[in-house]
Coordinates of C-alpha atoms in Angstrom, one line a residue:
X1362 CA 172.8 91.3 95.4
X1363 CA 169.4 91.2 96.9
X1364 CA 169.1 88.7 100.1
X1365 CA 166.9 86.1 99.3
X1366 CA 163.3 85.5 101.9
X1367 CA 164.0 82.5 104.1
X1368 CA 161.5 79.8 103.6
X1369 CA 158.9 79.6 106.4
X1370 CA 157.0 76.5 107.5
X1371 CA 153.6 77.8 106.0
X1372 CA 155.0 78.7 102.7
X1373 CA 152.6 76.5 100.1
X1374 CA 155.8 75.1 98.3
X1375 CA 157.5 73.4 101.1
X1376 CA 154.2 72.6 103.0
X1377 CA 153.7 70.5 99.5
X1378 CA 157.0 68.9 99.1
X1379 CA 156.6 67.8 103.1
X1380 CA 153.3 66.0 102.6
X1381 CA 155.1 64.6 99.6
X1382 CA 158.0 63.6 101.3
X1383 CA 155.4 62.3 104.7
X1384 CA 153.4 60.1 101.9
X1385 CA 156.3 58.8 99.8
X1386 CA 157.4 57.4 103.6
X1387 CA 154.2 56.0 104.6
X1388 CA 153.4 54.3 101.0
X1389 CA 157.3 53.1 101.7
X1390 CA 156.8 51.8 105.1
X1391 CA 154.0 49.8 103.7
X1392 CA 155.5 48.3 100.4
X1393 CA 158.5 47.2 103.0
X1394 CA 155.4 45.4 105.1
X1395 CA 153.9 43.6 102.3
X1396 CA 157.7 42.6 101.3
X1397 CA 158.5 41.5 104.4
X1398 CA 155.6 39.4 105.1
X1399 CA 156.0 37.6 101.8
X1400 CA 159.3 36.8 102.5
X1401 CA 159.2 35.5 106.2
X1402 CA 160.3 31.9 106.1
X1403 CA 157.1 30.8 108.9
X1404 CA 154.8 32.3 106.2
X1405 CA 156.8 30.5 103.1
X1406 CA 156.7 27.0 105.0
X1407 CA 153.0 27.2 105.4
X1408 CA 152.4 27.9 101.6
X1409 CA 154.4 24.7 101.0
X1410 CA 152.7 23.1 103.6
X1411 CA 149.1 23.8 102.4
X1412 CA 150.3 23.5 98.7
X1413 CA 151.7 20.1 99.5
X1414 CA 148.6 18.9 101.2
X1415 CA 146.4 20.1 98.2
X1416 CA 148.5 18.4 95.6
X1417 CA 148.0 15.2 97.6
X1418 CA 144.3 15.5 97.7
X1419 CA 144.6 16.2 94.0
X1420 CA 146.6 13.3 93.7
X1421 CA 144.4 11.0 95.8
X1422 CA 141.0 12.5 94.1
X1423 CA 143.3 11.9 90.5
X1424 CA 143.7 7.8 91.6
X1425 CA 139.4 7.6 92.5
X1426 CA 138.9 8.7 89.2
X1427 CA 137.8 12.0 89.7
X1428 CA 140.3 13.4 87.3
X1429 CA 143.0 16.4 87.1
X1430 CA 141.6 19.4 89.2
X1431 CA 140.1 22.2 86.6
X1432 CA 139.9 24.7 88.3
X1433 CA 143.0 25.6 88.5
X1434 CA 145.7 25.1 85.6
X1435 CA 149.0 25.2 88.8
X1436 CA 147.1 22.5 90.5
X1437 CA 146.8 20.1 87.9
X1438 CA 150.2 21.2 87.1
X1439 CA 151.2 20.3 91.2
X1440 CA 149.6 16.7 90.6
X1441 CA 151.7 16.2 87.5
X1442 CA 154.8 16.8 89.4
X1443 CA 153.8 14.5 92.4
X1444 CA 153.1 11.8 90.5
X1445 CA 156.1 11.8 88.2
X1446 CA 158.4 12.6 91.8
X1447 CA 156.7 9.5 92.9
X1448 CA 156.9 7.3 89.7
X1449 CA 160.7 8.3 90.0
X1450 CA 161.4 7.7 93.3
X1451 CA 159.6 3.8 92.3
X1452 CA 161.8 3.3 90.0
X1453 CA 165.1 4.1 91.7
X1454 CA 164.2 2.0 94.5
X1455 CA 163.5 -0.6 92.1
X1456 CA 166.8 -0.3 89.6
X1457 CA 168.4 0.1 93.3
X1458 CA 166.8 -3.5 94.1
X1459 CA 167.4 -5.1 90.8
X1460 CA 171.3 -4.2 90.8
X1461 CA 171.8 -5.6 94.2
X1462 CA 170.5 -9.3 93.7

């Protein structure tokens, strides 16, 4: 049996697989990042936040007559669902009303 050469630290092959192995980490690192920022609850609250306030304006600019938003399909959508949240909650205030007189 003939005694294989040890790898060294400049042979091409495992120079290769190491910048691999360094990229594969850093791409990694940075996919946990993006992750992790998209996930934070402070970050999460200000989406519904600024979400919330644009549906209202959509709602208020919807009751001036200006219309559904076009722009954008989700926001017309958003003013849909706050108006038929509203139109509920009215209504089981006033079945709530009715049944205690």
């Amino acid at each position: 049996m003939m005694a294989k050469e040890p790898f060294t630290a400049t042979d091409p092959g495992i120079l290769a697989a190491e910048a691999a192995v360094l990229a594969a980490r850093a791409e990694l690192a940075g996919t946990v990042d993006a992750l992790s920022g998209r996930l934070d609850p402070r970050v999460k609250a200000q989406e519904a936040a600024t979400a919330a306030r644009t549906a209202v304006h959509d709602a208020q600019g919807l009751l001036t007559g200006q219309g559904f938003p076009a722009e954008d399909p989700r926001r017309s959508r958003n003013v849909k669902l706050l108006a038929g949240a509203v139109l509920g909650a009215v209504a089981l205030v006033a079945i709530l009303v009715i049944r205690r007189r």
